[in-house]
Amino acid sequence: MSRRRLFTVSGGAVLASGLLGAAAPAAAARTTDQSTPVPGTGTHVVTLGTAAGPAIRGPRIGISTAVVVTGNLYLVDCGLGMVRQAAAAGLTMDRLRALFITHLHSDHISELPGLLLYNWGPGVNGIVEPVRILGPGPAPLPQGAEVHVPPSTASTERFVVDLLQAYAYDVNIRVYDEGRAPLDDLVRAEDIRLPAAVHADPDRNPCPEMEPFEVYADASVRVLATLVNHPPVFPALAFRFDSADGSVVISGDTTEHPNVVRLATGADVLVHEAIDPAFYQAQGLPPDLLEHILESHTDLQAVGRVARDAGVGHLVLSHLGGIQDDSDAAPTRTVFGGPVTVAADGQVFAVGQ
Ligand SMILES: [Zn+2]
Ligand SMILES: [Zn+2]
């Protein structure tokens, strides 16, 4: 029990005003700029953060994508800076239903502590009902990798449990002092287990071709996942959201791969990662790092082939490495004839009708 009055924050009214009740964008506008609020009706995807990698190479926010369905909020990944970006978009976390994690690379999860601790309870328009956090697990290290920090096998559930433990003092003292609901009661972390029929091997066959499988469903959305190819990371996942309005696929980190094509077939919007290899080759990077980047991501022509083969309605490039604006996507447009957008942080895209 609290020993003080209920916790309140003066900025709450500002944050509360953002999402619902905002005017819908003009019907003709397929995309809107980042100052436009996210409409409270229909389905929209918001590229909250668009930067690749655990590096500060410019002003872009770390990778994070929001899917908003009639006001319900779903997040995919939480890269550095996304908490502030979500607030700027009016996406308060009292609407958060689930967070999906594509893989356990730090650039996709580094802001999870801030997301939970700065959106904890009604006093900050934050989480008041248990939120599901779904991500890969178990995630073993590749054969031969040394364990410098245990455990040797990671998982989403373990990551969240350990994270809360690391912040035990703050969690415990704020429950005691401010009357907040225990944070551990508001978070339900779950490992996404691959179907038994998928015979993946982390070292020899980390991304076999497979059928997408359901990982989440509620009254607003159904979410499917598939393995993607991001060696040596295993498992690495992509997600597809289907709502009454349409469908959006978020690739996570991957090379060009048939599983992404299968997952994205007929999708209204495909948000896919992309890199410009020449950018990294010009950086003078350590050879192992350069090799990782080139062998585990998708270049600008390859991403066009994925969109073309899947027949998507709109290709949105995010998790950008060495790519700045729409003019950089010229190689993609030589392959894919549909609309291609190099995403900006906070850009809003309508999905379907
Ligand atoms: Zn990444
Ligand atoms: Zn990655």
PDB file of N, CA, C and O in Angstrom, residues 14-72:
ATOM      1  N   VAL A  14      -1.178  16.336 -21.488  1.00  0.00           N
ATOM      2  CA  VAL A  14      -0.653  16.539 -22.835  1.00  0.00           C
ATOM      3  C   VAL A  14      -0.558  15.207 -23.558  1.00  0.00           C
ATOM      4  O   VAL A  14      -0.999  15.052 -24.692  1.00  0.00           O
ATOM      5  N   LEU A  15      -0.024  14.188 -22.873  1.00  0.00           N
ATOM      6  CA  LEU A  15       0.145  12.897 -23.514  1.00  0.00           C
ATOM      7  C   LEU A  15      -1.201  12.254 -23.819  1.00  0.00           C
ATOM      8  O   LEU A  15      -1.350  11.550 -24.798  1.00  0.00           O
ATOM      9  N   ALA A  16      -2.184  12.530 -22.969  1.00  0.00           N
ATOM     10  CA  ALA A  16      -3.470  11.852 -23.133  1.00  0.00           C
ATOM     11  C   ALA A  16      -4.235  12.360 -24.346  1.00  0.00           C
ATOM     12  O   ALA A  16      -5.166  11.728 -24.807  1.00  0.00           O
ATOM     13  N   SER A  17      -3.842  13.503 -24.861  1.00  0.00           N
ATOM     14  CA  SER A  17      -4.648  14.135 -25.895  1.00  0.00           C
ATOM     15  C   SER A  17      -4.365  13.620 -27.295  1.00  0.00           C
ATOM     16  O   SER A  17      -5.032  13.994 -28.239  1.00  0.00           O
ATOM     17  N   GLY A  18      -3.372  12.740 -27.432  1.00  0.00           N
ATOM     18  CA  GLY A  18      -2.864  12.475 -28.768  1.00  0.00           C
ATOM     19  C   GLY A  18      -3.646  11.554 -29.673  1.00  0.00           C
ATOM     20  O   GLY A  18      -3.938  11.909 -30.807  1.00  0.00           O
ATOM     21  N   LEU A  19      -4.019  10.354 -29.243  1.00  0.00           N
ATOM     22  CA  LEU A  19      -4.358   9.327 -30.211  1.00  0.00           C
ATOM     23  C   LEU A  19      -5.800   9.359 -30.672  1.00  0.00           C
ATOM     24  O   LEU A  19      -6.088   9.511 -31.846  1.00  0.00           O
ATOM     25  N   LEU A  20      -6.733   9.185 -29.752  1.00  0.00           N
ATOM     26  CA  LEU A  20      -8.116   9.038 -30.167  1.00  0.00           C
ATOM     27  C   LEU A  20      -8.742  10.396 -30.427  1.00  0.00           C
ATOM     28  O   LEU A  20      -8.389  11.390 -29.820  1.00  0.00           O
ATOM     29  N   GLY A  21      -9.662  10.412 -31.340  1.00  0.00           N
ATOM     30  CA  GLY A  21     -10.388  11.639 -31.598  1.00  0.00           C
ATOM     31  C   GLY A  21      -9.645  12.585 -32.523  1.00  0.00           C
ATOM     32  O   GLY A  21     -10.165  13.626 -32.867  1.00  0.00           O
ATOM     33  N   ALA A  22      -8.462  12.203 -32.955  1.00  0.00           N
ATOM     34  CA  ALA A  22      -7.735  13.067 -33.877  1.00  0.00           C
ATOM     35  C   ALA A  22      -8.352  12.971 -35.263  1.00  0.00           C
ATOM     36  O   ALA A  22      -8.898  11.945 -35.642  1.00  0.00           O
ATOM     37  N   ALA A  23      -8.251  14.041 -36.007  1.00  0.00           N
ATOM     38  CA  ALA A  23      -8.818  14.048 -37.347  1.00  0.00           C
ATOM     39  C   ALA A  23      -8.069  13.078 -38.244  1.00  0.00           C
ATOM     40  O   ALA A  23      -6.860  12.959 -38.179  1.00  0.00           O
ATOM     41  N   ALA A  24      -8.821  12.354 -39.072  1.00  0.00           N
ATOM     42  CA  ALA A  24      -8.186  11.453 -40.027  1.00  0.00           C
ATOM     43  C   ALA A  24      -7.500  12.280 -41.106  1.00  0.00           C
ATOM     44  O   ALA A  24      -7.953  13.376 -41.432  1.00  0.00           O
ATOM     45  N   PRO A  25      -6.389  11.773 -41.676  1.00  0.00           N
ATOM     46  CA  PRO A  25      -5.735  12.513 -42.753  1.00  0.00           C
ATOM     47  C   PRO A  25      -6.605  12.515 -43.997  1.00  0.00           C
ATOM     48  O   PRO A  25      -7.536  11.719 -44.124  1.00  0.00           O
ATOM     49  N   ALA A  26      -6.298  13.398 -44.915  1.00  0.00           N
ATOM     50  CA  ALA A  26      -7.052  13.451 -46.169  1.00  0.00           C
ATOM     51  C   ALA A  26      -7.044  12.087 -46.834  1.00  0.00           C
ATOM     52  O   ALA A  26      -6.059  11.381 -46.828  1.00  0.00           O
ATOM     53  N   ALA A  27      -8.184  11.717 -47.406  1.00  0.00           N
ATOM     54  CA  ALA A  27      -8.332  10.365 -47.947  1.00  0.00           C
ATOM     55  C   ALA A  27      -7.298  10.074 -49.021  1.00  0.00           C
ATOM     56  O   ALA A  27      -6.862   8.946 -49.197  1.00  0.00           O
ATOM     57  N   ALA A  28      -6.893  11.107 -49.748  1.00  0.00           N
ATOM     58  CA  ALA A  28      -5.973  10.880 -50.847  1.00  0.00           C
ATOM     59  C   ALA A  28      -4.547  10.623 -50.365  1.00  0.00           C
ATOM     60  O   ALA A  28      -3.740  10.073 -51.094  1.00  0.00           O
ATOM     61  N   ALA A  29      -4.253  11.013 -49.123  1.00  0.00           N
ATOM     62  CA  ALA A  29      -2.871  10.935 -48.656  1.00  0.00           C
ATOM     63  C   ALA A  29      -2.553   9.527 -48.175  1.00  0.00           C
ATOM     64  O   ALA A  29      -3.073   9.072 -47.181  1.00  0.00           O
ATOM     65  N   ARG A  30      -1.725   8.822 -48.914  1.00  0.00           N
ATOM     66  CA  ARG A  30      -1.332   7.477 -48.522  1.00  0.00           C
ATOM     67  C   ARG A  30      -0.387   7.552 -47.316  1.00  0.00           C
ATOM     68  O   ARG A  30      -0.442   6.742 -46.413  1.00  0.00           O
ATOM     69  N   THR A  31       0.471   8.518 -47.310  1.00  0.00           N
ATOM     70  CA  THR A  31       1.367   8.704 -46.175  1.00  0.00           C
ATOM     71  C   THR A  31       1.225  10.131 -45.684  1.00  0.00           C
ATOM     72  O   THR A  31       0.761  11.014 -46.402  1.00  0.00           O
ATOM     73  N   THR A  32       1.603  10.329 -44.453  1.00  0.00           N
ATOM     74  CA  THR A  32       1.511  11.654 -43.871  1.00  0.00           C
ATOM     75  C   THR A  32       2.836  11.988 -43.222  1.00  0.00           C
ATOM     76  O   THR A  32       3.665  11.120 -42.986  1.00  0.00           O
ATOM     77  N   ASP A  33       3.049  13.231 -42.925  1.00  0.00           N
ATOM     78  CA  ASP A  33       4.318  13.576 -42.318  1.00  0.00           C
ATOM     79  C   ASP A  33       4.258  13.335 -40.809  1.00  0.00           C
ATOM     80  O   ASP A  33       3.233  12.990 -40.256  1.00  0.00           O
ATOM     81  N   GLN A  34       5.380  13.490 -40.170  1.00  0.00           N
ATOM     82  CA  GLN A  34       5.477  13.020 -38.801  1.00  0.00           C
ATOM     83  C   GLN A  34       4.749  13.903 -37.802  1.00  0.00           C
ATOM     84  O   GLN A  34       4.626  13.530 -36.649  1.00  0.00           O
ATOM     85  N   SER A  35       4.253  15.068 -38.231  1.00  0.00           N
ATOM     86  CA  SER A  35       3.535  15.916 -37.302  1.00  0.00           C
ATOM     87  C   SER A  35       2.060  15.543 -37.214  1.00  0.00           C
ATOM     88  O   SER A  35       1.339  16.041 -36.371  1.00  0.00           O
ATOM     89  N   THR A  36       1.597  14.663 -38.117  1.00  0.00           N
ATOM     90  CA  THR A  36       0.190  14.281 -38.147  1.00  0.00           C
ATOM     91  C   THR A  36      -0.107  13.266 -37.052  1.00  0.00           C
ATOM     92  O   THR A  36       0.578  12.266 -36.940  1.00  0.00           O
ATOM     93  N   PRO A  37      -1.159  13.510 -36.263  1.00  0.00           N
ATOM     94  CA  PRO A  37      -1.505  12.525 -35.233  1.00  0.00           C
ATOM     95  C   PRO A  37      -1.970  11.219 -35.861  1.00  0.00           C
ATOM     96  O   PRO A  37      -2.436  11.196 -37.000  1.00  0.00           O
ATOM     97  N   VAL A  38      -1.869  10.148 -35.107  1.00  0.00           N
ATOM     98  CA  VAL A  38      -2.325   8.854 -35.587  1.00  0.00           C
ATOM     99  C   VAL A  38      -3.839   8.791 -35.408  1.00  0.00           C
ATOM    100  O   VAL A  38      -4.340   8.957 -34.296  1.00  0.00           O
ATOM    101  N   PRO A  39      -4.597   8.549 -36.490  1.00  0.00           N
ATOM    102  CA  PRO A  39      -6.053   8.504 -36.345  1.00  0.00           C
ATOM    103  C   PRO A  39      -6.494   7.395 -35.388  1.00  0.00           C
ATOM    104  O   PRO A  39      -5.835   6.371 -35.259  1.00  0.00           O
ATOM    105  N   GLY A  40      -7.634   7.643 -34.750  1.00  0.00           N
ATOM    106  CA  GLY A  40      -8.158   6.669 -33.796  1.00  0.00           C
ATOM    107  C   GLY A  40      -9.038   5.609 -34.431  1.00  0.00           C
ATOM    108  O   GLY A  40      -9.517   4.711 -33.745  1.00  0.00           O
ATOM    109  N   THR A  41      -9.267   5.731 -35.747  1.00  0.00           N
ATOM    110  CA  THR A  41     -10.039   4.716 -36.452  1.00  0.00           C
ATOM    111  C   THR A  41      -9.168   4.089 -37.526  1.00  0.00           C
ATOM    112  O   THR A  41      -8.171   4.668 -37.950  1.00  0.00           O
ATOM    113  N   GLY A  42      -9.568   2.896 -37.972  1.00  0.00           N
ATOM    114  CA  GLY A  42      -8.810   2.216 -39.013  1.00  0.00           C
ATOM    115  C   GLY A  42      -7.536   1.596 -38.474  1.00  0.00           C
ATOM    116  O   GLY A  42      -7.318   1.502 -37.265  1.00  0.00           O
ATOM    117  N   THR A  43      -6.675   1.174 -39.419  1.00  0.00           N
ATOM    118  CA  THR A  43      -5.393   0.563 -39.059  1.00  0.00           C
ATOM    119  C   THR A  43      -4.266   1.392 -39.658  1.00  0.00           C
ATOM    120  O   THR A  43      -4.309   1.744 -40.839  1.00  0.00           O
ATOM    121  N   HIS A  44      -3.302   1.715 -38.845  1.00  0.00           N
ATOM    122  CA  HIS A  44      -2.152   2.504 -39.291  1.00  0.00           C
ATOM    123  C   HIS A  44      -0.872   1.894 -38.755  1.00  0.00           C
ATOM    124  O   HIS A  44      -0.874   1.275 -37.688  1.00  0.00           O
ATOM    125  N   VAL A  45       0.192   2.087 -39.503  1.00  0.00           N
ATOM    126  CA  VAL A  45       1.506   1.694 -39.024  1.00  0.00           C
ATOM    127  C   VAL A  45       2.344   2.953 -38.910  1.00  0.00           C
ATOM    128  O   VAL A  45       2.279   3.842 -39.767  1.00  0.00           O
ATOM    129  N   VAL A  46       3.079   3.057 -37.819  1.00  0.00           N
ATOM    130  CA  VAL A  46       3.898   4.234 -37.537  1.00  0.00           C
ATOM    131  C   VAL A  46       5.349   3.780 -37.388  1.00  0.00           C
ATOM    132  O   VAL A  46       5.655   2.961 -36.518  1.00  0.00           O
ATOM    133  N   THR A  47       6.208   4.300 -38.245  1.00  0.00           N
ATOM    134  CA  THR A  47       7.626   3.971 -38.139  1.00  0.00           C
ATOM    135  C   THR A  47       8.252   4.894 -37.094  1.00  0.00           C
ATOM    136  O   THR A  47       8.852   5.910 -37.415  1.00  0.00           O
ATOM    137  N   LEU A  48       8.096   4.503 -35.835  1.00  0.00           N
ATOM    138  CA  LEU A  48       8.547   5.369 -34.729  1.00  0.00           C
ATOM    139  C   LEU A  48      10.040   5.652 -34.824  1.00  0.00           C
ATOM    140  O   LEU A  48      10.488   6.782 -34.679  1.00  0.00           O
ATOM    141  N   GLY A  49      10.810   4.589 -35.013  1.00  0.00           N
ATOM    142  CA  GLY A  49      12.260   4.722 -35.148  1.00  0.00           C
ATOM    143  C   GLY A  49      12.708   3.893 -36.326  1.00  0.00           C
ATOM    144  O   GLY A  49      12.148   2.821 -36.591  1.00  0.00           O
ATOM    145  N   THR A  50      13.706   4.384 -37.062  1.00  0.00           N
ATOM    146  CA  THR A  50      14.031   3.797 -38.366  1.00  0.00           C
ATOM    147  C   THR A  50      15.513   3.474 -38.542  1.00  0.00           C
ATOM    148  O   THR A  50      15.930   3.111 -39.638  1.00  0.00           O
ATOM    149  N   ALA A  51      16.305   3.608 -37.486  1.00  0.00           N
ATOM    150  CA  ALA A  51      17.752   3.434 -37.633  1.00  0.00           C
ATOM    151  C   ALA A  51      18.158   1.977 -37.427  1.00  0.00           C
ATOM    152  O   ALA A  51      17.589   1.262 -36.603  1.00  0.00           O
ATOM    153  N   ALA A  52      19.166   1.547 -38.169  1.00  0.00           N
ATOM    154  CA  ALA A  52      19.762   0.227 -37.998  1.00  0.00           C
ATOM    155  C   ALA A  52      20.897   0.294 -36.987  1.00  0.00           C
ATOM    156  O   ALA A  52      21.618   1.284 -36.925  1.00  0.00           O
ATOM    157  N   GLY A  53      21.013  -0.772 -36.221  1.00  0.00           N
ATOM    158  CA  GLY A  53      22.238  -1.015 -35.467  1.00  0.00           C
ATOM    159  C   GLY A  53      22.415  -0.246 -34.182  1.00  0.00           C
ATOM    160  O   GLY A  53      21.816   0.818 -33.993  1.00  0.00           O
ATOM    161  N   PRO A  54      23.241  -0.810 -33.278  1.00  0.00           N
ATOM    162  CA  PRO A  54      23.568  -0.123 -32.024  1.00  0.00           C
ATOM    163  C   PRO A  54      24.684   0.888 -32.249  1.00  0.00           C
ATOM    164  O   PRO A  54      25.816   0.710 -31.785  1.00  0.00           O
ATOM    165  N   ALA A  55      24.389   1.920 -33.012  1.00  0.00           N
ATOM    166  CA  ALA A  55      25.360   2.965 -33.329  1.00  0.00           C
ATOM    167  C   ALA A  55      24.598   4.267 -33.551  1.00  0.00           C
ATOM    168  O   ALA A  55      23.484   4.253 -34.068  1.00  0.00           O
ATOM    169  N   ILE A  56      25.206   5.367 -33.171  1.00  0.00           N
ATOM    170  CA  ILE A  56      24.605   6.675 -33.444  1.00  0.00           C
ATOM    171  C   ILE A  56      25.262   7.207 -34.714  1.00  0.00           C
ATOM    172  O   ILE A  56      26.373   7.725 -34.690  1.00  0.00           O
ATOM    173  N   ARG A  57      24.569   7.044 -35.851  1.00  0.00           N
ATOM    174  CA  ARG A  57      25.146   7.497 -37.121  1.00  0.00           C
ATOM    175  C   ARG A  57      24.382   8.683 -37.690  1.00  0.00           C
ATOM    176  O   ARG A  57      24.605   9.080 -38.823  1.00  0.00           O
ATOM    177  N   GLY A  58      23.455   9.224 -36.900  1.00  0.00           N
ATOM    178  CA  GLY A  58      22.669  10.357 -37.366  1.00  0.00           C
ATOM    179  C   GLY A  58      21.528  10.581 -36.406  1.00  0.00           C
ATOM    180  O   GLY A  58      21.474   9.984 -35.335  1.00  0.00           O
ATOM    181  N   PRO A  59      20.587  11.430 -36.804  1.00  0.00           N
ATOM    182  CA  PRO A  59      19.512  11.789 -35.875  1.00  0.00           C
ATOM    183  C   PRO A  59      18.407  10.746 -35.748  1.00  0.00           C
ATOM    184  O   PRO A  59      17.525  10.887 -34.893  1.00  0.00           O
ATOM    185  N   ARG A  60      18.396   9.723 -36.557  1.00  0.00           N
ATOM    186  CA  ARG A  60      17.280   8.778 -36.523  1.00  0.00           C
ATOM    187  C   ARG A  60      17.196   8.040 -35.186  1.00  0.00           C
ATOM    188  O   ARG A  60      18.203   7.664 -34.598  1.00  0.00           O
ATOM    189  N   ILE A  61      15.933   7.783 -34.779  1.00  0.00           N
ATOM    190  CA  ILE A  61      15.627   7.013 -33.583  1.00  0.00           C
ATOM    191  C   ILE A  61      15.870   5.530 -33.881  1.00  0.00           C
ATOM    192  O   ILE A  61      15.747   5.099 -35.022  1.00  0.00           O
ATOM    193  N   GLY A  62      16.186   4.757 -32.839  1.00  0.00           N
ATOM    194  CA  GLY A  62      16.404   3.326 -33.014  1.00  0.00           C
ATOM    195  C   GLY A  62      15.136   2.606 -33.459  1.00  0.00           C
ATOM    196  O   GLY A  62      14.009   3.073 -33.241  1.00  0.00           O
ATOM    197  N   ILE A  63      15.324   1.442 -34.023  1.00  0.00           N
ATOM    198  CA  ILE A  63      14.216   0.748 -34.708  1.00  0.00           C
ATOM    199  C   ILE A  63      13.055   0.426 -33.752  1.00  0.00           C
ATOM    200  O   ILE A  63      13.253  -0.135 -32.673  1.00  0.00           O
ATOM    201  N   SER A  64      11.879   0.824 -34.186  1.00  0.00           N
ATOM    202  CA  SER A  64      10.644   0.510 -33.472  1.00  0.00           C
ATOM    203  C   SER A  64       9.487   0.859 -34.400  1.00  0.00           C
ATOM    204  O   SER A  64       9.506   1.894 -35.059  1.00  0.00           O
ATOM    205  N   THR A  65       8.501  -0.018 -34.442  1.00  0.00           N
ATOM    206  CA  THR A  65       7.352   0.187 -35.329  1.00  0.00           C
ATOM    207  C   THR A  65       6.080  -0.039 -34.535  1.00  0.00           C
ATOM    208  O   THR A  65       5.984  -1.012 -33.781  1.00  0.00           O
ATOM    209  N   ALA A  66       5.126   0.862 -34.701  1.00  0.00           N
ATOM    210  CA  ALA A  66       3.835   0.732 -34.024  1.00  0.00           C
ATOM    211  C   ALA A  66       2.763   0.361 -35.039  1.00  0.00           C
ATOM    212  O   ALA A  66       2.756   0.855 -36.165  1.00  0.00           O
ATOM    213  N   VAL A  67       1.869  -0.518 -34.628  1.00  0.00           N
ATOM    214  CA  VAL A  67       0.658  -0.806 -35.393  1.00  0.00           C
ATOM    215  C   VAL A  67      -0.512  -0.390 -34.518  1.00  0.00           C
ATOM    216  O   VAL A  67      -0.602  -0.806 -33.358  1.00  0.00           O
ATOM    217  N   VAL A  68      -1.366   0.470 -35.061  1.00  0.00           N
ATOM    218  CA  VAL A  68      -2.479   1.020 -34.292  1.00  0.00           C
ATOM    219  C   VAL A  68      -3.781   0.617 -34.973  1.00  0.00           C
ATOM    220  O   VAL A  68      -4.015   0.943 -36.135  1.00  0.00           O
ATOM    221  N   VAL A  69      -4.602  -0.131 -34.257  1.00  0.00           N
ATOM    222  CA  VAL A  69      -5.863  -0.641 -34.803  1.00  0.00           C
ATOM    223  C   VAL A  69      -6.995  -0.118 -33.933  1.00  0.00           C
ATOM    224  O   VAL A  69      -7.130  -0.513 -32.771  1.00  0.00           O
ATOM    225  N   THR A  70      -7.789   0.790 -34.512  1.00  0.00           N
ATOM    226  CA  THR A  70      -8.896   1.438 -33.786  1.00  0.00           C
ATOM    227  C   THR A  70      -8.476   1.811 -32.361  1.00  0.00           C
ATOM    228  O   THR A  70      -9.187   1.516 -31.398  1.00  0.00           O
ATOM    229  N   GLY A  71      -7.325   2.435 -32.258  1.00  0.00           N
ATOM    230  CA  GLY A  71      -6.860   2.938 -30.975  1.00  0.00           C
ATOM    231  C   GLY A  71      -6.052   1.960 -30.160  1.00  0.00           C
ATOM    232  O   GLY A  71      -5.334   2.368 -29.250  1.00  0.00           O
ATOM    233  N   ASN A  72      -6.141   0.668 -30.460  1.00  0.00           N
ATOM    234  CA  ASN A  72      -5.309  -0.310 -29.752  1.00  0.00           C
ATOM    235  C   ASN A  72      -3.895  -0.271 -30.318  1.00  0.00           C
ATOM    236  O   ASN A  72      -3.710  -0.227 -31.540  1.00  0.00           O
TER     237      ASN A  72
END
